[in-house]
PDB file of C-alpha atoms in Angstrom:
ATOM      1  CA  UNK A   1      18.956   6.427  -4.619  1.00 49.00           C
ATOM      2  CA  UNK A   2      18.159   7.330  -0.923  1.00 49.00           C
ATOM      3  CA  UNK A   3      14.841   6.947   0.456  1.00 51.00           C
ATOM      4  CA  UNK A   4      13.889   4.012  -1.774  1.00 52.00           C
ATOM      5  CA  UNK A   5      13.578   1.705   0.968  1.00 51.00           C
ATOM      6  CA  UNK A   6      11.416   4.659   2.649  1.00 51.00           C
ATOM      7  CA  UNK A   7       9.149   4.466  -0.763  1.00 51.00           C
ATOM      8  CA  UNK A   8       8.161   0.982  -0.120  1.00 49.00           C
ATOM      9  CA  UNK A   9       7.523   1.028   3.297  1.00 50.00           C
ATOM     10  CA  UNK A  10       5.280   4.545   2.563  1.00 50.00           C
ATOM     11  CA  UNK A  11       3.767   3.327  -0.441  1.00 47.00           C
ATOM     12  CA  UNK A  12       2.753  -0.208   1.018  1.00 46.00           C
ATOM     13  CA  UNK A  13       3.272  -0.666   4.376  1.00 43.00           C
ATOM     14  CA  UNK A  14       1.565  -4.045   4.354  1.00 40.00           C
ATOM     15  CA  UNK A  15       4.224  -5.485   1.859  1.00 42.00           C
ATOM     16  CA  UNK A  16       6.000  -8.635   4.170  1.00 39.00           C
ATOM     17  CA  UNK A  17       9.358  -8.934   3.137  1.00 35.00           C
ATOM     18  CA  UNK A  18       8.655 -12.546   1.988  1.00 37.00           C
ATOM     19  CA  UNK A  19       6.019 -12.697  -0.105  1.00 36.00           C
ATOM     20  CA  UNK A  20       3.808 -15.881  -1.804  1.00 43.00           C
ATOM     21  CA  UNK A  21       4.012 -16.418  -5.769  1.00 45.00           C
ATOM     22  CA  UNK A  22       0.627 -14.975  -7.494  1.00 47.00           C
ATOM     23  CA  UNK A  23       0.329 -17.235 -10.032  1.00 45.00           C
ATOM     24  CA  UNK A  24       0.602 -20.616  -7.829  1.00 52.00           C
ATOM     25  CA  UNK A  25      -0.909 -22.441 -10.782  1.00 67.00           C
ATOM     26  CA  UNK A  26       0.906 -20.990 -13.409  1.00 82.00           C
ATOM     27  CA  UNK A  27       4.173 -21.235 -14.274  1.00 92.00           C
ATOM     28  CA  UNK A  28       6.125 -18.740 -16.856  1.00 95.00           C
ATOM     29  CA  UNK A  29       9.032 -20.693 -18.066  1.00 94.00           C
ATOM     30  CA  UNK A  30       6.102 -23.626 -19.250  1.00 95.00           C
ATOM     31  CA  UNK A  31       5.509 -20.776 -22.153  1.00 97.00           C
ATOM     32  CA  UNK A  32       9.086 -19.856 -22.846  1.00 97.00           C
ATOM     33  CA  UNK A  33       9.459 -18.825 -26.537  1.00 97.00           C
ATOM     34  CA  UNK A  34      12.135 -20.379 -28.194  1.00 97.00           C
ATOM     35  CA  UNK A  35      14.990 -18.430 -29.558  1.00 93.00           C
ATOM     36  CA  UNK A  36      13.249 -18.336 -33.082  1.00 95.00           C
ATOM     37  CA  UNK A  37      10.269 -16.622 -31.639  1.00 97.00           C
ATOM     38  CA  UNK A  38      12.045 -13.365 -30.619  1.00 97.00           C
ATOM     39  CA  UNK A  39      11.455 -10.358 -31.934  1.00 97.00           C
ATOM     40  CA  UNK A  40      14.912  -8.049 -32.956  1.00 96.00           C
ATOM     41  CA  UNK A  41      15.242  -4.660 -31.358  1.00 96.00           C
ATOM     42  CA  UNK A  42      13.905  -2.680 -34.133  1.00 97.00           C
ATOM     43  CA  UNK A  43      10.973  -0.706 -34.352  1.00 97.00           C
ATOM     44  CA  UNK A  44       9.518  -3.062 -36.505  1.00 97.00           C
ATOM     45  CA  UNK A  45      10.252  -5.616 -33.553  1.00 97.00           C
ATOM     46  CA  UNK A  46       8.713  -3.210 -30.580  1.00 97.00           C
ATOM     47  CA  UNK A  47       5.562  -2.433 -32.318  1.00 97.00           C
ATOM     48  CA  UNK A  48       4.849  -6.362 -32.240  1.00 97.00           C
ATOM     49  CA  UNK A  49       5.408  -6.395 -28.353  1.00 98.00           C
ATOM     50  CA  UNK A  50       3.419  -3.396 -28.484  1.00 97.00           C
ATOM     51  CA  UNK A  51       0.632  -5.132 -30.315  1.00 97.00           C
ATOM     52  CA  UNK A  52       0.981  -8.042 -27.924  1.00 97.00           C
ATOM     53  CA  UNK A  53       0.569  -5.991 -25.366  1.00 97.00           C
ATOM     54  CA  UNK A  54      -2.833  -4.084 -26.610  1.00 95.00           C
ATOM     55  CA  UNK A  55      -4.497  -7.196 -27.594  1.00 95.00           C
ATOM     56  CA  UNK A  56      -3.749  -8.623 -23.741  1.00 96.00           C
ATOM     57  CA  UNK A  57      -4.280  -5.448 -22.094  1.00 94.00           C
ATOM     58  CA  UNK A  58      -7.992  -4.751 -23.943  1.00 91.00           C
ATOM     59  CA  UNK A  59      -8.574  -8.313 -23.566  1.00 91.00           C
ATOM     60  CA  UNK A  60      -8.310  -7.466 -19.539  1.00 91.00           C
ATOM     61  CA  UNK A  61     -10.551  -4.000 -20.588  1.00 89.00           C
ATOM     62  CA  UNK A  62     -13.681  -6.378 -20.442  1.00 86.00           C
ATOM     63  CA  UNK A  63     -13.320  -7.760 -17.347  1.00 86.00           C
ATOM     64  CA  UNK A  64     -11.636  -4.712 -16.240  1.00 85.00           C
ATOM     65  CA  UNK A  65     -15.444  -2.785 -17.645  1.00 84.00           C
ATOM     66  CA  UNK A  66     -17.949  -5.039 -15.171  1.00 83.00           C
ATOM     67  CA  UNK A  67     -15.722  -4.737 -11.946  1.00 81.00           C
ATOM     68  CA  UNK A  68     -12.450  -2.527 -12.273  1.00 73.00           C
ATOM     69  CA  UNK A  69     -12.152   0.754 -12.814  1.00 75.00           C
ATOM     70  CA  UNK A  70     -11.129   1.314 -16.108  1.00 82.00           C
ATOM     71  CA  UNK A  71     -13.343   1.178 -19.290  1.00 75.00           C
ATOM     72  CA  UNK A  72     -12.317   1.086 -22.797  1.00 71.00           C
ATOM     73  CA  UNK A  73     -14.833   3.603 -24.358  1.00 66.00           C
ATOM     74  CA  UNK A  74     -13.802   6.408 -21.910  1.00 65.00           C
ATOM     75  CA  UNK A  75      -9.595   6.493 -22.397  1.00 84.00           C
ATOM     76  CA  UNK A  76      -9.220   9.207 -23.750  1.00 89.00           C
ATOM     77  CA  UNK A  77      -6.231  11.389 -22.119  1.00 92.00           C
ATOM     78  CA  UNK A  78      -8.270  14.352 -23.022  1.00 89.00           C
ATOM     79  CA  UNK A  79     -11.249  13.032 -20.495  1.00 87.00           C
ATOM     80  CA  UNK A  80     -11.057  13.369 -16.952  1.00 87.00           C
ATOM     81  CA  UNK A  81     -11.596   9.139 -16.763  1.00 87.00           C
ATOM     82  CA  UNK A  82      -8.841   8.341 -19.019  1.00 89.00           C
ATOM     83  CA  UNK A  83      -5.995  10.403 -16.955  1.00 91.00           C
ATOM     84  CA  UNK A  84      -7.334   8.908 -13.738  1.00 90.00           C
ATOM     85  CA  UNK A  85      -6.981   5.958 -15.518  1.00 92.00           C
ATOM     86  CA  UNK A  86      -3.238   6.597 -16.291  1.00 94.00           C
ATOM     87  CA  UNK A  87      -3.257   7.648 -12.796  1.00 94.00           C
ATOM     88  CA  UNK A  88      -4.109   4.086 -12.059  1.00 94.00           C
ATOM     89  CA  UNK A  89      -2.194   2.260 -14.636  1.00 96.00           C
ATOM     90  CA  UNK A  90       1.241   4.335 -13.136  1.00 97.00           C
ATOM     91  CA  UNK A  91       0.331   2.996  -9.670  1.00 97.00           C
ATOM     92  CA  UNK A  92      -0.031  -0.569 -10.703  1.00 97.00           C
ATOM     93  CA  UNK A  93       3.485  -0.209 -12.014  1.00 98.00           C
ATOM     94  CA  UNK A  94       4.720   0.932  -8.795  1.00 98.00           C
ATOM     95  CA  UNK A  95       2.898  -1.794  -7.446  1.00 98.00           C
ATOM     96  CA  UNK A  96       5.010  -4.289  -9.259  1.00 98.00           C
ATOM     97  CA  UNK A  97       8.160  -2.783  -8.700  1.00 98.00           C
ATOM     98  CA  UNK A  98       7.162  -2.650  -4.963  1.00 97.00           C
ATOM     99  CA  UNK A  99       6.610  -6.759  -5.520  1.00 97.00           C
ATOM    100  CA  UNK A 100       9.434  -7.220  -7.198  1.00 97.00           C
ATOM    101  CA  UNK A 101      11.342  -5.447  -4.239  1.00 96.00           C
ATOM    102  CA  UNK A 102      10.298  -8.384  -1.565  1.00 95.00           C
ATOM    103  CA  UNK A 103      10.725 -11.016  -4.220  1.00 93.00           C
ATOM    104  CA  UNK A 104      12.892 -13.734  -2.635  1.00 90.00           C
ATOM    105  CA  UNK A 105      14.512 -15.503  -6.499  1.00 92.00           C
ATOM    106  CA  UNK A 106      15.587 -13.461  -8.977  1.00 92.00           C
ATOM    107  CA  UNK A 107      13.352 -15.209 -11.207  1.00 94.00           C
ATOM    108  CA  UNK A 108      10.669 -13.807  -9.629  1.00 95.00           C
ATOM    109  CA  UNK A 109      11.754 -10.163  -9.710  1.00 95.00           C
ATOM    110  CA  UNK A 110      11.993 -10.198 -13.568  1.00 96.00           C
ATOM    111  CA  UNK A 111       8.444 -11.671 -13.995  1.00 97.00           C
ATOM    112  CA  UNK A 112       7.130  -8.658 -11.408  1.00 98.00           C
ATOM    113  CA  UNK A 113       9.500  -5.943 -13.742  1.00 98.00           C
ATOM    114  CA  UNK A 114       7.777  -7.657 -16.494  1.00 98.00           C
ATOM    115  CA  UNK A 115       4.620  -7.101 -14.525  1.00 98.00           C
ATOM    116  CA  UNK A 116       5.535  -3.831 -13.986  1.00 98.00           C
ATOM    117  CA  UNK A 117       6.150  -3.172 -17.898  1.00 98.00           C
ATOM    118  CA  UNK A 118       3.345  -4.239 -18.744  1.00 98.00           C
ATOM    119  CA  UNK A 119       1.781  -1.451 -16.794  1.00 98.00           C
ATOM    120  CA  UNK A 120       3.880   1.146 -18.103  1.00 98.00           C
ATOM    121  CA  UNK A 121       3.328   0.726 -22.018  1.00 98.00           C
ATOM    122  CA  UNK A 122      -0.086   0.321 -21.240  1.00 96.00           C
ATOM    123  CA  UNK A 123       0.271   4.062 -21.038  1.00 96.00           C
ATOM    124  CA  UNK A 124       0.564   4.427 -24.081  1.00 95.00           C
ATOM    125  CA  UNK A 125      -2.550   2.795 -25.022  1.00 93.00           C
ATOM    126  CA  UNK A 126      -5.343   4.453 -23.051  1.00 92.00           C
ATOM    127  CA  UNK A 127      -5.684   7.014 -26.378  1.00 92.00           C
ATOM    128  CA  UNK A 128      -6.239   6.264 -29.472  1.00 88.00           C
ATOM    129  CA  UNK A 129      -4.689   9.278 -30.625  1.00 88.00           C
ATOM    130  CA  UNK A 130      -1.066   8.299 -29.769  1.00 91.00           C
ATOM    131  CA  UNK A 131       1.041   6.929 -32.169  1.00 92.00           C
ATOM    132  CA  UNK A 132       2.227   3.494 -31.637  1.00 93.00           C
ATOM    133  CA  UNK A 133       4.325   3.363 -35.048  1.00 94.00           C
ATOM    134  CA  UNK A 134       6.356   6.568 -34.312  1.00 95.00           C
ATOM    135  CA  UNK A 135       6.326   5.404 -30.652  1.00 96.00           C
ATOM    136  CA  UNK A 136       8.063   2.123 -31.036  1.00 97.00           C
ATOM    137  CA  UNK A 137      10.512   3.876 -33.197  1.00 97.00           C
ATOM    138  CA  UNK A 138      11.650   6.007 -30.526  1.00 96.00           C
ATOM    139  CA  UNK A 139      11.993   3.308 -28.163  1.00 97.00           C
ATOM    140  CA  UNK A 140      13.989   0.929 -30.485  1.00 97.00           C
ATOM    141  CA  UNK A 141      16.501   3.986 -30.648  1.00 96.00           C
ATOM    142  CA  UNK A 142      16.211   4.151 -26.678  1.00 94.00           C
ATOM    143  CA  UNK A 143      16.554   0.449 -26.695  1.00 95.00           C
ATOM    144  CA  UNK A 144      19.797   0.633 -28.905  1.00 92.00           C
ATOM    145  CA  UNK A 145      21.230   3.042 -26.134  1.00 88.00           C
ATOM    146  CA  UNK A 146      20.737   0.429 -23.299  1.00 89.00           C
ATOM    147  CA  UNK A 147      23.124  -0.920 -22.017  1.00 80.00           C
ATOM    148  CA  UNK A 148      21.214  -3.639 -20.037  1.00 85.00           C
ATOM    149  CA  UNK A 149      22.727  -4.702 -16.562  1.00 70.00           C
ATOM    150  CA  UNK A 150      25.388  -6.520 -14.665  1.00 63.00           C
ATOM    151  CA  UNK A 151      24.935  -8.612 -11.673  1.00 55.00           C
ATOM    152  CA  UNK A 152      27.146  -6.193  -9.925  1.00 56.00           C
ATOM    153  CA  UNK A 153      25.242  -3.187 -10.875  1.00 70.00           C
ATOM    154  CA  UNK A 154      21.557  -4.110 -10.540  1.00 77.00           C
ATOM    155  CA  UNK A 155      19.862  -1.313  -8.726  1.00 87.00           C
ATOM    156  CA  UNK A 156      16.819  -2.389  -6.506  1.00 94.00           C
ATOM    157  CA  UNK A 157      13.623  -2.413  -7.880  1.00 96.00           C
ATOM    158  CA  UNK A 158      12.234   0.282  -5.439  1.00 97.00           C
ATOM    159  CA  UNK A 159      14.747   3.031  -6.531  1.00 96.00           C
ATOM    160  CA  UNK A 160      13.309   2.018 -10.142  1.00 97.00           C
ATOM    161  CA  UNK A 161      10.252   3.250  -8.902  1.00 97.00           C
ATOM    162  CA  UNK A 162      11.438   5.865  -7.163  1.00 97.00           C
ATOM    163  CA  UNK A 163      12.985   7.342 -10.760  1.00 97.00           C
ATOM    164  CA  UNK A 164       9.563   6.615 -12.575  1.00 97.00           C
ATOM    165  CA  UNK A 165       7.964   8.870  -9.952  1.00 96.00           C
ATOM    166  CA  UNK A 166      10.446  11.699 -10.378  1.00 97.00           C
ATOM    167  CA  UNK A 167      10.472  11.134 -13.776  1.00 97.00           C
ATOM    168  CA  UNK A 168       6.909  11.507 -14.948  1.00 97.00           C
ATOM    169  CA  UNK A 169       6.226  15.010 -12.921  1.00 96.00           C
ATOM    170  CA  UNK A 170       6.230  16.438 -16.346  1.00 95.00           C
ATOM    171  CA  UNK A 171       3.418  14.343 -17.822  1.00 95.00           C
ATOM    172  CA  UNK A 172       2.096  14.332 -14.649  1.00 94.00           C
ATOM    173  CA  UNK A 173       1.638  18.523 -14.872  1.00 93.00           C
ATOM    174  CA  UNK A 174      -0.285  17.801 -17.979  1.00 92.00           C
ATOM    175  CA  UNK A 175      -3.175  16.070 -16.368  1.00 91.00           C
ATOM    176  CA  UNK A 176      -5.332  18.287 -15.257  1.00 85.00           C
ATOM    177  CA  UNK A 177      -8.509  16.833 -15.151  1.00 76.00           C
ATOM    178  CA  UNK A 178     -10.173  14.609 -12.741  1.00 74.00           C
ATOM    179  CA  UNK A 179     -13.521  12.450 -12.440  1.00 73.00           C
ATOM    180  CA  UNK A 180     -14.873  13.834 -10.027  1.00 74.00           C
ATOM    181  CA  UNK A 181     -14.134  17.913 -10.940  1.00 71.00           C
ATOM    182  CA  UNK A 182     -17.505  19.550 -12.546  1.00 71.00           C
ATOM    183  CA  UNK A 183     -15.783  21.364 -15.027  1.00 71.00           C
ATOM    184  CA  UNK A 184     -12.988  20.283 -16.869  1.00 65.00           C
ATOM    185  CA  UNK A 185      -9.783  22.441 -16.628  1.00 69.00           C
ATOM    186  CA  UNK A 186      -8.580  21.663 -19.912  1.00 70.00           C
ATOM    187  CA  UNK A 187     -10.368  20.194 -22.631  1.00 70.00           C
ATOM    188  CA  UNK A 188      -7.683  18.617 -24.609  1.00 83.00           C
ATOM    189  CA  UNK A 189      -4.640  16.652 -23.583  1.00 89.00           C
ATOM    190  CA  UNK A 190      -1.335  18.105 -25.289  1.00 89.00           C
ATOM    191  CA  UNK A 191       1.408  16.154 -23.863  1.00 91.00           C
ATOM    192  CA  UNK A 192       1.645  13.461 -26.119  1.00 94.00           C
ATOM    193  CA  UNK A 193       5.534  14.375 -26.812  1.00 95.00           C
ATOM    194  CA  UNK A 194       5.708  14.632 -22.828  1.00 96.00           C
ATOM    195  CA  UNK A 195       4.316  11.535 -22.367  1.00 96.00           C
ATOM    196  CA  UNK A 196       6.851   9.804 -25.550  1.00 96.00           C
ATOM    197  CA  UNK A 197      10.301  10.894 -23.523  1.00 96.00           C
ATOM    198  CA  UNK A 198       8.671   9.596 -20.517  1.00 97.00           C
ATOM    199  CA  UNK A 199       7.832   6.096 -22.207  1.00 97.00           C
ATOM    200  CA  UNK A 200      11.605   6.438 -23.284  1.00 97.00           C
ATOM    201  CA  UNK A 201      13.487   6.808 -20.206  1.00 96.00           C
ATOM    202  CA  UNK A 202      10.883   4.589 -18.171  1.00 97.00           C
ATOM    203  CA  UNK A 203      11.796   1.931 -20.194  1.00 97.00           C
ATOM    204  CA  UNK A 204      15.358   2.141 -19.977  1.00 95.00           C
ATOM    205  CA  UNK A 205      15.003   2.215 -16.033  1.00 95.00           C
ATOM    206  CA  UNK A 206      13.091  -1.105 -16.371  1.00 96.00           C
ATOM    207  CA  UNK A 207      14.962  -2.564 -18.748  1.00 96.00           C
ATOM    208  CA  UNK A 208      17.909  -2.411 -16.615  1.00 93.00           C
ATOM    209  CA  UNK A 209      16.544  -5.330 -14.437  1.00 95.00           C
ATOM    210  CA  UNK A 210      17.457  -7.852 -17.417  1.00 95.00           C
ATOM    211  CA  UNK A 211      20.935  -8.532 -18.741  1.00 93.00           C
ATOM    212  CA  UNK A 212      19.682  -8.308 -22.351  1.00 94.00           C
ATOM    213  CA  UNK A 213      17.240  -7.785 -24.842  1.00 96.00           C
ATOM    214  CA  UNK A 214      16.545 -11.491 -25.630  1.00 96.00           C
ATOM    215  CA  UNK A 215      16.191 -12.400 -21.752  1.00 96.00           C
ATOM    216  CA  UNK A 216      14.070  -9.443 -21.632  1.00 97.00           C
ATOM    217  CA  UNK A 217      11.895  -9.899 -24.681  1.00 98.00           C
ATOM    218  CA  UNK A 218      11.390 -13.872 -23.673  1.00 98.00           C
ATOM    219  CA  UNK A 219      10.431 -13.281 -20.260  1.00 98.00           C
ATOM    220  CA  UNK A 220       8.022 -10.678 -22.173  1.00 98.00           C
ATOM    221  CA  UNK A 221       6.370 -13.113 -24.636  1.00 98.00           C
ATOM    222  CA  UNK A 222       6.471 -15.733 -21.994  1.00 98.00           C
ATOM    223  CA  UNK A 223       4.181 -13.572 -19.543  1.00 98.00           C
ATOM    224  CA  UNK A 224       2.152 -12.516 -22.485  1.00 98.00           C
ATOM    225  CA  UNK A 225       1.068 -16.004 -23.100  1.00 97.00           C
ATOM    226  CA  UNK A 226       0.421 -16.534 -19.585  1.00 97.00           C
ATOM    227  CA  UNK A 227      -1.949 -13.997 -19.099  1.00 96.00           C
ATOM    228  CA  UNK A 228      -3.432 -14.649 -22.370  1.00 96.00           C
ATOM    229  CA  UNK A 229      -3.890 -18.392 -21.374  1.00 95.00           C
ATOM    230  CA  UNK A 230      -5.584 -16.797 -17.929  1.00 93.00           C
ATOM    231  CA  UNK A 231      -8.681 -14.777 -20.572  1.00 93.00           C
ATOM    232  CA  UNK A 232      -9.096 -18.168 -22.230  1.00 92.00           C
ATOM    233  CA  UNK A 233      -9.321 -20.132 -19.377  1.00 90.00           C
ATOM    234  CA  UNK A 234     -10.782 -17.912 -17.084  1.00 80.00           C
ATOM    235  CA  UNK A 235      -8.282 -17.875 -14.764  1.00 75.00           C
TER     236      UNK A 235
END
């Protein structure tokens, strides 16, 4: 896609092309799952790597509560907090993808797309009123269309992000509301089916950085226990 390398530089101009691991302490292939471990590509499969992910993610929520920006008791997409918060969750996906762009192994890239996914299904769990069941089985159906990648044919993460950004100006439109507006402009959020196709074909674009669903889903499981090792330890 043109302009990706144009996204980066806009988006984060302070980005050096080389850039130091985050986790110098930790490393992800110490908690590799072993083949045994994986969940299948089936909706019964996603919505455990969904429920791995909201455990993690509101684990994060607490800390996120006394110095972040984001607070579990006001998520709702319906509230002007929870879509900033989306808002925010979106950029730290771009973020990743950004990371993963100036990553020098291709190790590394993975763990920041993994980074990056995190993010992204994170989405989905700001409101309590979405649907994770019916949500994970539209993405095992999206998942079953995949058709992973190639070495020859991996695009680079910044055009990923690049295709996220074009690709959620229709959930986007939907968010209306903003902290610091007096009056809401709408009182209820109504793009949960929006917001569904755009969890669908986000995915796929990420996905595409892994040549299948088992290197996907154990690089997935392997940074889950990471960052669930950084909450108990206090990392």
């Amino acid at each position: 896609m043109k302009g990706s390398s144009e996204l980066s530089a806009a988006f984060f101009p302070f980005r050096r092309i080389h850039i130091q691991r985050k986790e110098k302490f930790v490393n992800i292939h110490d908690f590799w799952p072993a083949p045994g471990e994986l969940p299948e590509p089936t909706a019964q499969g996603i919505a455990q790597l969904l429920e791995l992910r909201r455990e993690t993610f509101h684990g994060f929520l607490q800390r996120e509560a006394r110095r972040g920006l984001l607070n579990e008791q006001s998520l709702s997409l319906s509230s002007p907090r929870g879509q900033d918060a989306f808002r925010l969750l979106l950029f730290r996906c771009l973020e990743e993808l950004m990371e993963a762009q100036h990553s020098v192994s291709i190790s590394h890239v993975k763990e920041e797309v993994i980074d990056a996914i995190n993010y992204f299904l994170s989405l989905a769990l700001l409101d309590r009123e979405f649907h994770l069941q019916a949500l994970a089985a539209e993405l095992a159906a999206c998942v079953s269309q995949c058709t992973f990648c190639r070495s020859s044919d991996v695009q680079p993460p910044a055009e990923t992000a690049a295709q996220l950004i074009q690709n959620a100006s229709a959930v986007l439109e939907t968010l209306r509301n903003r902290a610091w507006q007096n009056h809401a402009q709408s009182a209820h959020f109504d793009g949960f089916e929006l917001l569904s196709a755009y969890m669908c074909s986000g995915l796929l674009l990420l996905l595409q950085h892994f040549t299948g669903w088992e290197e996907f889903v154990s690089y997935y499981i392997a940074k889950d226990r990471v960052l669930q090792f950084r909450l108990r330890s206090g990392y």
